[in-house]
Every structure is written in structure tokens, then in C-alpha cells.
PDB file of C-alpha atoms in Angstrom:
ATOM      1  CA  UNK A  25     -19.458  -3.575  13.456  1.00  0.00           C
ATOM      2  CA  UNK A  26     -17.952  -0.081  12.996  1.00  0.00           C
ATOM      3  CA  UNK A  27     -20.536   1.759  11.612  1.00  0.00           C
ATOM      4  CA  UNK A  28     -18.655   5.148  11.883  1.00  0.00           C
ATOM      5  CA  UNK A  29     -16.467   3.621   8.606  1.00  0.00           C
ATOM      6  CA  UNK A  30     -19.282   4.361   6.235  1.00  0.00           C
ATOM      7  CA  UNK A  31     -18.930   7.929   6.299  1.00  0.00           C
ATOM      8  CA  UNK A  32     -15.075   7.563   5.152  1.00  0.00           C
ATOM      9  CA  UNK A  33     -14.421   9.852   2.116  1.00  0.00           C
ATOM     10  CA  UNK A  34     -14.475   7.912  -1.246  1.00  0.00           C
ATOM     11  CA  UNK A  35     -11.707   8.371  -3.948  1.00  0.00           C
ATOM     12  CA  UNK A  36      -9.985   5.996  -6.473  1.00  0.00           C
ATOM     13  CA  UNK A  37      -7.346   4.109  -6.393  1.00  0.00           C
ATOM     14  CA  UNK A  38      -5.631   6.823  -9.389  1.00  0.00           C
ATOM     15  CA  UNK A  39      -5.220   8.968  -7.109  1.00  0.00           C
ATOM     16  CA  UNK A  40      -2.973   7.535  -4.916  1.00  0.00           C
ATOM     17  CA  UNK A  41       0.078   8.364  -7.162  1.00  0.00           C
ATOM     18  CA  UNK A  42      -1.048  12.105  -7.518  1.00  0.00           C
ATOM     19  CA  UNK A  43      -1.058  12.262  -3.732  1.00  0.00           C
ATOM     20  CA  UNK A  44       2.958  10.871  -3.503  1.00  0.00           C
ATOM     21  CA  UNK A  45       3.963  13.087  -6.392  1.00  0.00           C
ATOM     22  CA  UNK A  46       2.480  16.533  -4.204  1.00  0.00           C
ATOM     23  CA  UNK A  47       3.769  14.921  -0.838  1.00  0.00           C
ATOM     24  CA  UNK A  48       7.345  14.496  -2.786  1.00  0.00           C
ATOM     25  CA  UNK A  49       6.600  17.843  -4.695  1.00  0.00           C
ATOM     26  CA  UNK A  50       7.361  16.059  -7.923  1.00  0.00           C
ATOM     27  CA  UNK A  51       5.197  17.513 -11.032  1.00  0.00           C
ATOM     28  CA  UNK A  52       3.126  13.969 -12.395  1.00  0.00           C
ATOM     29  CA  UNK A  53       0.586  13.106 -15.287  1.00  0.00           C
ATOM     30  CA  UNK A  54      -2.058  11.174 -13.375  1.00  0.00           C
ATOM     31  CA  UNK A  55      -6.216  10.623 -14.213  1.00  0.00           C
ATOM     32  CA  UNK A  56      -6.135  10.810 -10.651  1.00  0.00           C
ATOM     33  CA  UNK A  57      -5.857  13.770  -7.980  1.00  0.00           C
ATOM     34  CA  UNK A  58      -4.569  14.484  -4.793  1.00  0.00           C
ATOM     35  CA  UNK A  59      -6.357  13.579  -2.045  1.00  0.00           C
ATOM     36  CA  UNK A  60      -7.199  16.866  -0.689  1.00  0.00           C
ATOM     37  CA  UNK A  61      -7.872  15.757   3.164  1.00  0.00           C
ATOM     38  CA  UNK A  62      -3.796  14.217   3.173  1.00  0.00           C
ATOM     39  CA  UNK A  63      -2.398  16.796   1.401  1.00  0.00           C
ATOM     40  CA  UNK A  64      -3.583  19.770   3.772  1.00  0.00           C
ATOM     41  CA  UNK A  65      -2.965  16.900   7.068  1.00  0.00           C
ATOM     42  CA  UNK A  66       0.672  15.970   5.885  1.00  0.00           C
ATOM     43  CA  UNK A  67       1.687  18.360   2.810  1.00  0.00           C
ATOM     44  CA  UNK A  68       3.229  20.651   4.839  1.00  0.00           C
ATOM     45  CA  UNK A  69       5.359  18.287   7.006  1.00  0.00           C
ATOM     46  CA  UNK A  70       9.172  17.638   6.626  1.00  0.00           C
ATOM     47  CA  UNK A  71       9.025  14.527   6.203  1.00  0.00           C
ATOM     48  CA  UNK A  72      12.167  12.121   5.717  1.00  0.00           C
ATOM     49  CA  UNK A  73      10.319   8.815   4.122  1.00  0.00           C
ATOM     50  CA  UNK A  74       7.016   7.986   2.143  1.00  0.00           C
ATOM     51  CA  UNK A  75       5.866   4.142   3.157  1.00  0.00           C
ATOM     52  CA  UNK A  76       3.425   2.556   0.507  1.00  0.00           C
ATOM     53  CA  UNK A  77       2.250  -0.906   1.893  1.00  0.00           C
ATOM     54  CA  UNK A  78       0.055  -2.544  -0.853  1.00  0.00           C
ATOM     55  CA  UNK A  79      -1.785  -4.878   1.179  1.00  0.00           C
ATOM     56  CA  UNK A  80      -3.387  -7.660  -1.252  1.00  0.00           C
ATOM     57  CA  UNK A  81      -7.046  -8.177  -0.720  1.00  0.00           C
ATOM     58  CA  UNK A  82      -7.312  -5.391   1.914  1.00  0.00           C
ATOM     59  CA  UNK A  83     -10.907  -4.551   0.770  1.00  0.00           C
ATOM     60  CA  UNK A  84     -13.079  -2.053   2.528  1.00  0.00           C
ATOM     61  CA  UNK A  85     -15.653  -4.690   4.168  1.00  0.00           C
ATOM     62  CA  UNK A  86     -12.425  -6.970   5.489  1.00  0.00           C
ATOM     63  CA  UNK A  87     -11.466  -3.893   6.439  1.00  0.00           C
ATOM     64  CA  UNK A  88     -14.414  -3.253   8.247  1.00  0.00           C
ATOM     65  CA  UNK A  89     -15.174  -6.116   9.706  1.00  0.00           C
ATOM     66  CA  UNK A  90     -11.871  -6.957  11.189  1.00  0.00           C
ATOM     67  CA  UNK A  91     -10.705  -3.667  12.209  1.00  0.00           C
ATOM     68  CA  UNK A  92     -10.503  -5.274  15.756  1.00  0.00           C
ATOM     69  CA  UNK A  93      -7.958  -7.369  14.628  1.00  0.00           C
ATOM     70  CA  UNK A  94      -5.919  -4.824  13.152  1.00  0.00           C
ATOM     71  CA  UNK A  95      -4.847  -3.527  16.912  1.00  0.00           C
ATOM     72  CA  UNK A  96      -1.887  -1.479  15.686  1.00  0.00           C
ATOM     73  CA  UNK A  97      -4.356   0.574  13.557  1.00  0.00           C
ATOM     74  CA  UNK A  98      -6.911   0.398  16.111  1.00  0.00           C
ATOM     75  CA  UNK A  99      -5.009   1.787  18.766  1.00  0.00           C
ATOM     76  CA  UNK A 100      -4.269   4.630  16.723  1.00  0.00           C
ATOM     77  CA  UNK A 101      -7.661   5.339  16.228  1.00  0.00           C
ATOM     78  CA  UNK A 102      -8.438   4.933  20.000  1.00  0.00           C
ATOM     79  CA  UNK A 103      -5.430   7.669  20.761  1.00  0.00           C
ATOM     80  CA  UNK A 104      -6.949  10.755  20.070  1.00  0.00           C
ATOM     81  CA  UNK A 105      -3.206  11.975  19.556  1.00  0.00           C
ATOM     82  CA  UNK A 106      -2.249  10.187  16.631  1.00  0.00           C
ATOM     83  CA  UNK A 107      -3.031  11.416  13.357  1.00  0.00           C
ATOM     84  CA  UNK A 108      -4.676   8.743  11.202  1.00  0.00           C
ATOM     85  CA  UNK A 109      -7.003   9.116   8.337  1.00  0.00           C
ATOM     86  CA  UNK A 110      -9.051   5.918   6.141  1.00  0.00           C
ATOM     87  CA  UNK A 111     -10.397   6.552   3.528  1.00  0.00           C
ATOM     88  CA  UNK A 112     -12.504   3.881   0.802  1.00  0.00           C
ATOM     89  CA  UNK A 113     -11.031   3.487  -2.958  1.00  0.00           C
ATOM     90  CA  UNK A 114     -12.801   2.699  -5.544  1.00  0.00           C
ATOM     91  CA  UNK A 115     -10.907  -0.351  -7.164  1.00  0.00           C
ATOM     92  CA  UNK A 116      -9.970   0.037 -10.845  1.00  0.00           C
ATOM     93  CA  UNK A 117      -9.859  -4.121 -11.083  1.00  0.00           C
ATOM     94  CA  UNK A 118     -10.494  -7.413  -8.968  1.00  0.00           C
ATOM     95  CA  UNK A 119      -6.800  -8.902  -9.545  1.00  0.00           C
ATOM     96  CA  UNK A 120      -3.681  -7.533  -8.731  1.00  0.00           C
ATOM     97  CA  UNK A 121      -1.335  -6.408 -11.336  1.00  0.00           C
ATOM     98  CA  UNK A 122      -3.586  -3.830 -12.758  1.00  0.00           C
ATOM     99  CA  UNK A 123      -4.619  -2.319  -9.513  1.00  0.00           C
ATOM    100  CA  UNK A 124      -1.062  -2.327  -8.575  1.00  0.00           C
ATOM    101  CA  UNK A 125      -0.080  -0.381 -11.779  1.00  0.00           C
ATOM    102  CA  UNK A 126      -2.995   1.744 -10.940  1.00  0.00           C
ATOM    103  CA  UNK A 127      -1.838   2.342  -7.753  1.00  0.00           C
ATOM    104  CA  UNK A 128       1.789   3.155  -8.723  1.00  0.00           C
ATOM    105  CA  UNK A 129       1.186   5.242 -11.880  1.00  0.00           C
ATOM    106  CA  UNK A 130      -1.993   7.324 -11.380  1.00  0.00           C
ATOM    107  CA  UNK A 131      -3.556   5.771 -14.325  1.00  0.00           C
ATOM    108  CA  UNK A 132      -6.819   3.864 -15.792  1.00  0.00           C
ATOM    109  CA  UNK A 133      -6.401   0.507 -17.156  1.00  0.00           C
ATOM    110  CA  UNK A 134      -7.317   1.859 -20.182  1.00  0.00           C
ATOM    111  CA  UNK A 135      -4.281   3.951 -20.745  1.00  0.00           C
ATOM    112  CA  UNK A 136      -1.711   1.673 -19.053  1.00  0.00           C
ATOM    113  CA  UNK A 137      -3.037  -1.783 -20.395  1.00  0.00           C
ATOM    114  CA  UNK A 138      -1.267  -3.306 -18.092  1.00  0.00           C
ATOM    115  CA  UNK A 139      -3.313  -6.439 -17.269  1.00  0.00           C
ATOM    116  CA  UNK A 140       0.009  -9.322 -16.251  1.00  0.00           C
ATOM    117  CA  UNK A 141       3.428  -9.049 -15.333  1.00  0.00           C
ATOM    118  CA  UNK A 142       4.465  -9.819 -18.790  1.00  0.00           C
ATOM    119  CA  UNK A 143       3.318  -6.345 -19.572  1.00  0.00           C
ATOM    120  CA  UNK A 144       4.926  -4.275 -17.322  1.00  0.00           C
ATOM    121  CA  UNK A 145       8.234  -6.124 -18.699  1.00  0.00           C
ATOM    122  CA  UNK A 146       7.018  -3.976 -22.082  1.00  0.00           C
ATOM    123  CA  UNK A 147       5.932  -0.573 -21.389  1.00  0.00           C
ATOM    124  CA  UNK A 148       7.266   2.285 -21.227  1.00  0.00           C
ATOM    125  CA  UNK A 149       5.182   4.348 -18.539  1.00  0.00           C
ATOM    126  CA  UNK A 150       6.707   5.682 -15.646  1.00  0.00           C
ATOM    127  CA  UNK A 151       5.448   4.982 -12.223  1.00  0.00           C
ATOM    128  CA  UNK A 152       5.822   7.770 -10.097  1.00  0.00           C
ATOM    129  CA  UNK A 153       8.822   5.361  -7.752  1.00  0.00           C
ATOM    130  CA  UNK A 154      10.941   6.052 -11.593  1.00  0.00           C
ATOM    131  CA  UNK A 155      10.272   9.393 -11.669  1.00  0.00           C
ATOM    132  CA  UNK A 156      10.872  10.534  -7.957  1.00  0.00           C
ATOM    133  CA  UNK A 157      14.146   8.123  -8.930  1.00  0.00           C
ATOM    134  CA  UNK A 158      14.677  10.636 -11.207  1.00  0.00           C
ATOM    135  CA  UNK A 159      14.140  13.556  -9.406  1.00  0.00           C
ATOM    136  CA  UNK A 160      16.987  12.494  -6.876  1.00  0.00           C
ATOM    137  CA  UNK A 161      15.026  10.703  -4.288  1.00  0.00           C
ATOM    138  CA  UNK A 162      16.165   7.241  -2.860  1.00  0.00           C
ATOM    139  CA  UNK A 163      13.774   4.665  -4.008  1.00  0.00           C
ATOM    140  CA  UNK A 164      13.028   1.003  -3.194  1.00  0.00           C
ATOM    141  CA  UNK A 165      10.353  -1.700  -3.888  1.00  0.00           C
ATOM    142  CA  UNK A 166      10.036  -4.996  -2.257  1.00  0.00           C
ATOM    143  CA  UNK A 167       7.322  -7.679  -3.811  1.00  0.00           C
ATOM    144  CA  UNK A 168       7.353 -11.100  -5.714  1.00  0.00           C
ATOM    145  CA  UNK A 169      10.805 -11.623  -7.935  1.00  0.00           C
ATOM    146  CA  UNK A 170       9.110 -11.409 -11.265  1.00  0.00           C
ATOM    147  CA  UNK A 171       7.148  -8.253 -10.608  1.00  0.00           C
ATOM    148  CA  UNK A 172      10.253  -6.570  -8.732  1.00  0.00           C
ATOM    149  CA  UNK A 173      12.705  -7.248 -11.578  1.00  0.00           C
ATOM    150  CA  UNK A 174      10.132  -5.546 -14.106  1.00  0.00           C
ATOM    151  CA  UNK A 175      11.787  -1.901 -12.058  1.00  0.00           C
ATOM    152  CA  UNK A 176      15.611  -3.807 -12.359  1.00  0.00           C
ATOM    153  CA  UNK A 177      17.908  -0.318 -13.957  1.00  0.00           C
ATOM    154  CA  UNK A 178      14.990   1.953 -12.651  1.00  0.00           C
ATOM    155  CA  UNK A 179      14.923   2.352  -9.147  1.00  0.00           C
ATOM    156  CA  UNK A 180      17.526   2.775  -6.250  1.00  0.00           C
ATOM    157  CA  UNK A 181      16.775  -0.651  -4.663  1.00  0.00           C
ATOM    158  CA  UNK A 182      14.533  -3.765  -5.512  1.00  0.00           C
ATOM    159  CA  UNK A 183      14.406  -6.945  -3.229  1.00  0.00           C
ATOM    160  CA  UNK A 184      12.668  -9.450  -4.718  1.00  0.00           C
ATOM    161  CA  UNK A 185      11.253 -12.586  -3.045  1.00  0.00           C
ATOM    162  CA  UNK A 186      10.576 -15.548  -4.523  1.00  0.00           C
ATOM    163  CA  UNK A 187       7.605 -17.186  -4.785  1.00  0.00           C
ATOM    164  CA  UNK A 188       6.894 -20.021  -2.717  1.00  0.00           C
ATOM    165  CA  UNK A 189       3.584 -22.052  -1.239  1.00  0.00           C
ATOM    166  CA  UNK A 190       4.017 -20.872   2.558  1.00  0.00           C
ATOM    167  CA  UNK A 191       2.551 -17.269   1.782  1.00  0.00           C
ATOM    168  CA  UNK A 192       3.307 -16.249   5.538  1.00  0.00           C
ATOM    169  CA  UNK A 193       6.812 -16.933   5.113  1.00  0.00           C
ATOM    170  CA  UNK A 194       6.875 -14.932   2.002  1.00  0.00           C
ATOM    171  CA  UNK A 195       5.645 -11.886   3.598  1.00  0.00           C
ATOM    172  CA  UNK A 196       7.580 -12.281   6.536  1.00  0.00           C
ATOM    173  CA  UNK A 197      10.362 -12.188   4.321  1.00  0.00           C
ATOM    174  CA  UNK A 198       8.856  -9.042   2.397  1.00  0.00           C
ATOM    175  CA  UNK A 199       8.873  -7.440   5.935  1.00  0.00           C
ATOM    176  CA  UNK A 200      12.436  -8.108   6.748  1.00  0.00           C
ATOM    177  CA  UNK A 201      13.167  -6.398   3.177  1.00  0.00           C
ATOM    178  CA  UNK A 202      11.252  -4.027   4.184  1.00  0.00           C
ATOM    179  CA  UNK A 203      13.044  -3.394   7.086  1.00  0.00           C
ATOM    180  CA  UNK A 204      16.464  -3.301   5.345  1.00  0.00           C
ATOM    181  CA  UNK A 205      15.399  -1.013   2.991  1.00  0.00           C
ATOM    182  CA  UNK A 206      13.334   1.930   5.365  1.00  0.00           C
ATOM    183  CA  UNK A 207      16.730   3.286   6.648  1.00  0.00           C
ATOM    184  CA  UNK A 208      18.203   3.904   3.648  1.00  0.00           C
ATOM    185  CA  UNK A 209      14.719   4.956   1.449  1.00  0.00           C
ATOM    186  CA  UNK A 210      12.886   8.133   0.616  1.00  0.00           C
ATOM    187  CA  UNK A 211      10.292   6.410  -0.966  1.00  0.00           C
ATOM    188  CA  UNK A 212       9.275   2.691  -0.510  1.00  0.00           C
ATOM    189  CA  UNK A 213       6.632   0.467  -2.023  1.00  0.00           C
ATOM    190  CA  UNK A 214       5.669  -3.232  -0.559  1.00  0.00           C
ATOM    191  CA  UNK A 215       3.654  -5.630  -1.651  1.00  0.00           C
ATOM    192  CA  UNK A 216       2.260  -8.268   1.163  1.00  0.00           C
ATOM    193  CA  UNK A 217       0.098 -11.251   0.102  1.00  0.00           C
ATOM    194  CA  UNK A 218      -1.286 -13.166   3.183  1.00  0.00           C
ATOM    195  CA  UNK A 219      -4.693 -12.176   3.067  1.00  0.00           C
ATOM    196  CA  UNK A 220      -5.271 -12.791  -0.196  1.00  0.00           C
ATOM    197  CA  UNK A 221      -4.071 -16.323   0.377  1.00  0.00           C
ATOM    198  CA  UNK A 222      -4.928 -17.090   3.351  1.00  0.00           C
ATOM    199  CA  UNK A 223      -8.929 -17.406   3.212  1.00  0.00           C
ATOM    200  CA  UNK A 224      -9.416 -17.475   6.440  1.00  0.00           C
ATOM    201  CA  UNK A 225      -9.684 -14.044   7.031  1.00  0.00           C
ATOM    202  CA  UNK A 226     -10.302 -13.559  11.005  1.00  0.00           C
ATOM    203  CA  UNK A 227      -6.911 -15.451  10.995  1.00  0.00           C
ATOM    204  CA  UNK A 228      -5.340 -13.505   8.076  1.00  0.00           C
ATOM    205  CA  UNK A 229      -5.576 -10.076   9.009  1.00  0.00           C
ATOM    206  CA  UNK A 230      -4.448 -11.132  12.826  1.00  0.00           C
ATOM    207  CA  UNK A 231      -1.009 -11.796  10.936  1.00  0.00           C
ATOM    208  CA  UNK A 232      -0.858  -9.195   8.665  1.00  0.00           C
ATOM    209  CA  UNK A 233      -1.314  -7.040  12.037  1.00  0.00           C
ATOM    210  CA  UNK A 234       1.889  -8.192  13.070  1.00  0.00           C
ATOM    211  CA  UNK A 235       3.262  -7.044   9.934  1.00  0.00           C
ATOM    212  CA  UNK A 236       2.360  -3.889   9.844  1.00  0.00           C
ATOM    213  CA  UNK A 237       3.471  -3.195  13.710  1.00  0.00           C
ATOM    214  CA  UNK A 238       6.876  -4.626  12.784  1.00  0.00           C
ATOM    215  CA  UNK A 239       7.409  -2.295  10.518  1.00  0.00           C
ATOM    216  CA  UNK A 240       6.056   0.541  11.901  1.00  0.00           C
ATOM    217  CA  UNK A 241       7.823  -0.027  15.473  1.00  0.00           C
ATOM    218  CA  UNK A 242      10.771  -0.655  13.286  1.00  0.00           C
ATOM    219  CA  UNK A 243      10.725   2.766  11.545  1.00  0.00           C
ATOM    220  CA  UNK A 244      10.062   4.497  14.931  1.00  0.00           C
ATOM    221  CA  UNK A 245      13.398   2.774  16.045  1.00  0.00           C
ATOM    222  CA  UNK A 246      15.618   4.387  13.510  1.00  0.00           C
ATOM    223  CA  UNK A 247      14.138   8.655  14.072  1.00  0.00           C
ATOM    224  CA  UNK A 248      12.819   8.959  11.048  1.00  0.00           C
ATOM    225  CA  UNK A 249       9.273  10.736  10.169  1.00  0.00           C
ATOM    226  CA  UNK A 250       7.781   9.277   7.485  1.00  0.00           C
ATOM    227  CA  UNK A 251       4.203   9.073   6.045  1.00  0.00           C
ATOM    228  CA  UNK A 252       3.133   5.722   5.811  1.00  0.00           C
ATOM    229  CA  UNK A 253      -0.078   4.378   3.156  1.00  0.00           C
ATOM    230  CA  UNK A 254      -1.460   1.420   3.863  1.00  0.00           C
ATOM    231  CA  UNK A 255      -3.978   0.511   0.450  1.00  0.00           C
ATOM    232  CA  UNK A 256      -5.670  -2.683  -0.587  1.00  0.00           C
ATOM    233  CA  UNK A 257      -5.243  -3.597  -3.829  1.00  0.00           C
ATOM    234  CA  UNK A 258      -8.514  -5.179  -4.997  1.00  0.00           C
ATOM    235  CA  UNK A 259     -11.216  -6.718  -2.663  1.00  0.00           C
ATOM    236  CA  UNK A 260     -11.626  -9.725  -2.006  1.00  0.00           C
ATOM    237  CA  UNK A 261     -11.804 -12.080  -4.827  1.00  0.00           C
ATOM    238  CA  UNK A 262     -15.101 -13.953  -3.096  1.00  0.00           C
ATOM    239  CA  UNK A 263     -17.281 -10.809  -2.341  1.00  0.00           C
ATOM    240  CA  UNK A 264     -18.527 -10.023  -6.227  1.00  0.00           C
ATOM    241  CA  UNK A 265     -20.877  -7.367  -4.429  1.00  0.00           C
ATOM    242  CA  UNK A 266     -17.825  -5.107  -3.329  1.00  0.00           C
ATOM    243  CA  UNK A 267     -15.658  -2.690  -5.555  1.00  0.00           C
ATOM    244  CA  UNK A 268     -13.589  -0.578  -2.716  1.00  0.00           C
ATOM    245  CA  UNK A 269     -10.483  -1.336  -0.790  1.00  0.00           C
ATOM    246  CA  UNK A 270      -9.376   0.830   2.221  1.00  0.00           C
ATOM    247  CA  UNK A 271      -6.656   3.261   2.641  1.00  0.00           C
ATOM    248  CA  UNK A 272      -5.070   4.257   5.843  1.00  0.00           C
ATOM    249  CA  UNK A 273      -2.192   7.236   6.058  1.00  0.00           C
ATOM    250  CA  UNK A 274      -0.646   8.229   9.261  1.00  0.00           C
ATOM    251  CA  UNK A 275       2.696   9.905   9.908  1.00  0.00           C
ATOM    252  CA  UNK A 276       4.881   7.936  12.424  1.00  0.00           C
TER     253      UNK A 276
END
């Protein structure tokens, strides 16, 4: 058990958008705030990409307890050279698509009311991946078809993956859109799902350890510096007694 983790900083999941929207230097109406502790790390860097991997299920106990299994991440915790920060966020919901709104615009549920996809089809709110689309930057999001197509007209790229029973092959395929997109992308959002399928969790997050070092040895392929998030989007749907999901930045 890592006991050190306790002591990790606790914010909420609005203020992830805040903290893209100063790292981007975009003005943005959030509830939330920049996190302080990234902002003076990574605000003053000139960096080339912003990376947010929404990792479903990543709550702070799975976290926690399997942090062994997540040897990319460990081994940058391990390397007193790399710059790596975690931090615990308080989870605005226990399913995905309002957390994921949450996430994306800076908001509370109860100004974005957006509870299904079906309701991010109708409103009218702006992530902050529209408005830096807006402001000039490249964007991209790659997640399940229905929920990428709700951002079809509003963002530089979507890739959206279909749906299908074999939840590893889905985010394997997320990962290779992922990869097509990070050369070409100022700011990218993903969505991977395996752990929140997959209940076998010591199993789980060994594969969604993979992911995340494919991407990331990817991205260091191509010379790019880019600021990567990695965020849970709820906890896990079994543990009723938990309400926080980790966040990890580091720059690559």
C-alpha cells in the first residue's frame, strides 16, 4: 500500500478545464479553478500539445492500490528527474457522461444538466476543446461514436469508435486514434474504457498500462513537448464508500 498517496492535494473535477484554459492562455467561465501546483510546475513552459486521457473508472483507491501495476507511471515516480504530480478529484457523479462534461467544461451538473449523450446532442455550452477551436488551436477528440459525433462541425478532428463487446479492442483502437491524431493536435481529449469493464481490476489496469506507455513512447517519438492529464472519470461503480478519482500531469 502507498501510504504517501493520502497526502495528495484534493481538488474537483471543475477544475480541470480552468487548468487547460490558463495552460492554453484562453480566457474561460468555469465553477472551477486552476490548479495552482500545475500551473506554477508547467504554466510557464512552451509547450507544443495538451494530452487529456479520461481514463473510465480510474478512481483514487484503484489508483492506489494498483499503482504497481501502472509501471509507466511508477517509474516516473521512482526517477527523481521526471516531473510528475497526482493529485485526488472530487467526482461531481458516479457515471460517465456527466463527469465527462464536467471534466471538459469546468462546470457543475447543475448548470450543464448534462446527465446522457442525448443531451450533449442539445446544448449549447462550450467545452473548453470548442473554444480553444476557436481561438486557433488544433483540436481533436477520440471516444465512443455517439459521444464523438455530439463535437461533429466543432472541433478540428473527431475519431469515433464504435461500440463493440471486446472493450480491449475498443481501446486499443482509441489508442491507435490517438496516435494518429497527437502529431497533428494542440489539444487532445481520449476517452479509454477497459477498467470500467473489465472488473477484474489487478488485470485491468495491467492493460490500461500498456495504453498509456504506447502513447506516451509514441509522443516522445515524434519531438514534441506536451503536457499530458491522465483523470478518472468517476470511481468505481462497486466502491459506494469512495467519491475521488486520481489525476496525474507530467510533461513528456
Amino acid at each position: 500500500m502507498h501510504q504517501w498517496l493520502d497526502n495528495c492535494k484534493i481538488y474537483n473535477q471543475t477544475d480541470v478545464a480552468p487548468t487547460i484554459a490558463r495552460l492554453l492562455n484562453i480566457s474561460y467561465d468555469a465553477d472551477g479553478n486552476p490548479i495552482n501546483e500545475v500551473i506554477d510546475e508547467f504554466g510557464g513552459e512552451n509547450t507544443d500539445a495538451v494530452v487529456l486521457l479520461i481514463i473510465d473508472s480510474l478512481g483514487f483507491n484503484i489508483f492506489k492500490r494498483y499503482l504497481d501495476n501502472f509501471k509507466y507511471i511508477s517509474s516516473m515516480l521512482e526517477n527523481k528527474k521526471d516531473r510528475i504530480m497526482i493529485f485526488k478529484l472530487k467526482a461531481v457523479a458516479r457515471y460517465t457522461t456527466p463527469c465527462i462534461a464536467t471534466l471538459l467544461n469546468g462546470k457543475n451538473i447543475d448548470k450543464h444538466m448534462l446527465f446522457s449523450t442525448d443531451d450533449v446532442y442539445k446544448s449549447s455550452m462550450k467545452s473548453i476543446l470548442e473554444v480553444a477551436t476557436e481561438k486557433g488551436y488544433i483540436t481533436g477528440i477520440v471516444m465512443e461514436k455517439m459521444g464523438a459525433l455530439s463535437f461533429k462541425g466543432r472541433l478540428t478532428y473527431i475519431v469515433p469508435i464504435d461500440n463493440r463487446p471486446d472493450i480491449i479492442y475498443f481501446d486499443k483502437e482509441t489508442v491507435r486514434g490517438v496516435l494518429n491524431l497527437i502529431p497533428k493536435t494542440d489539444l487532445l481529449v481520449a476517452h479509454l474504457r477497459t477498467i470500467d469493464v473489465i472488473k477484474d481490476y489487478d488485470y485491468a489496469t495491467r492493460l490500461m498500462d500498456g495504453f498509456i506507455k504506447d502513447i506516451c513512447e509514441e509522443f516522445d517519438k515524434i519531438g514534441k513537448k506536451g503536457l499530458f492529464l491522465l483523470c478518472g472519470d468517476h470511481p468505481v461503480h462497486e466502491d459506494l464508500s469512495e467519491d475521488s478519482v486520481a489525476l496525474i500531469v507530467f510533461m513528456l
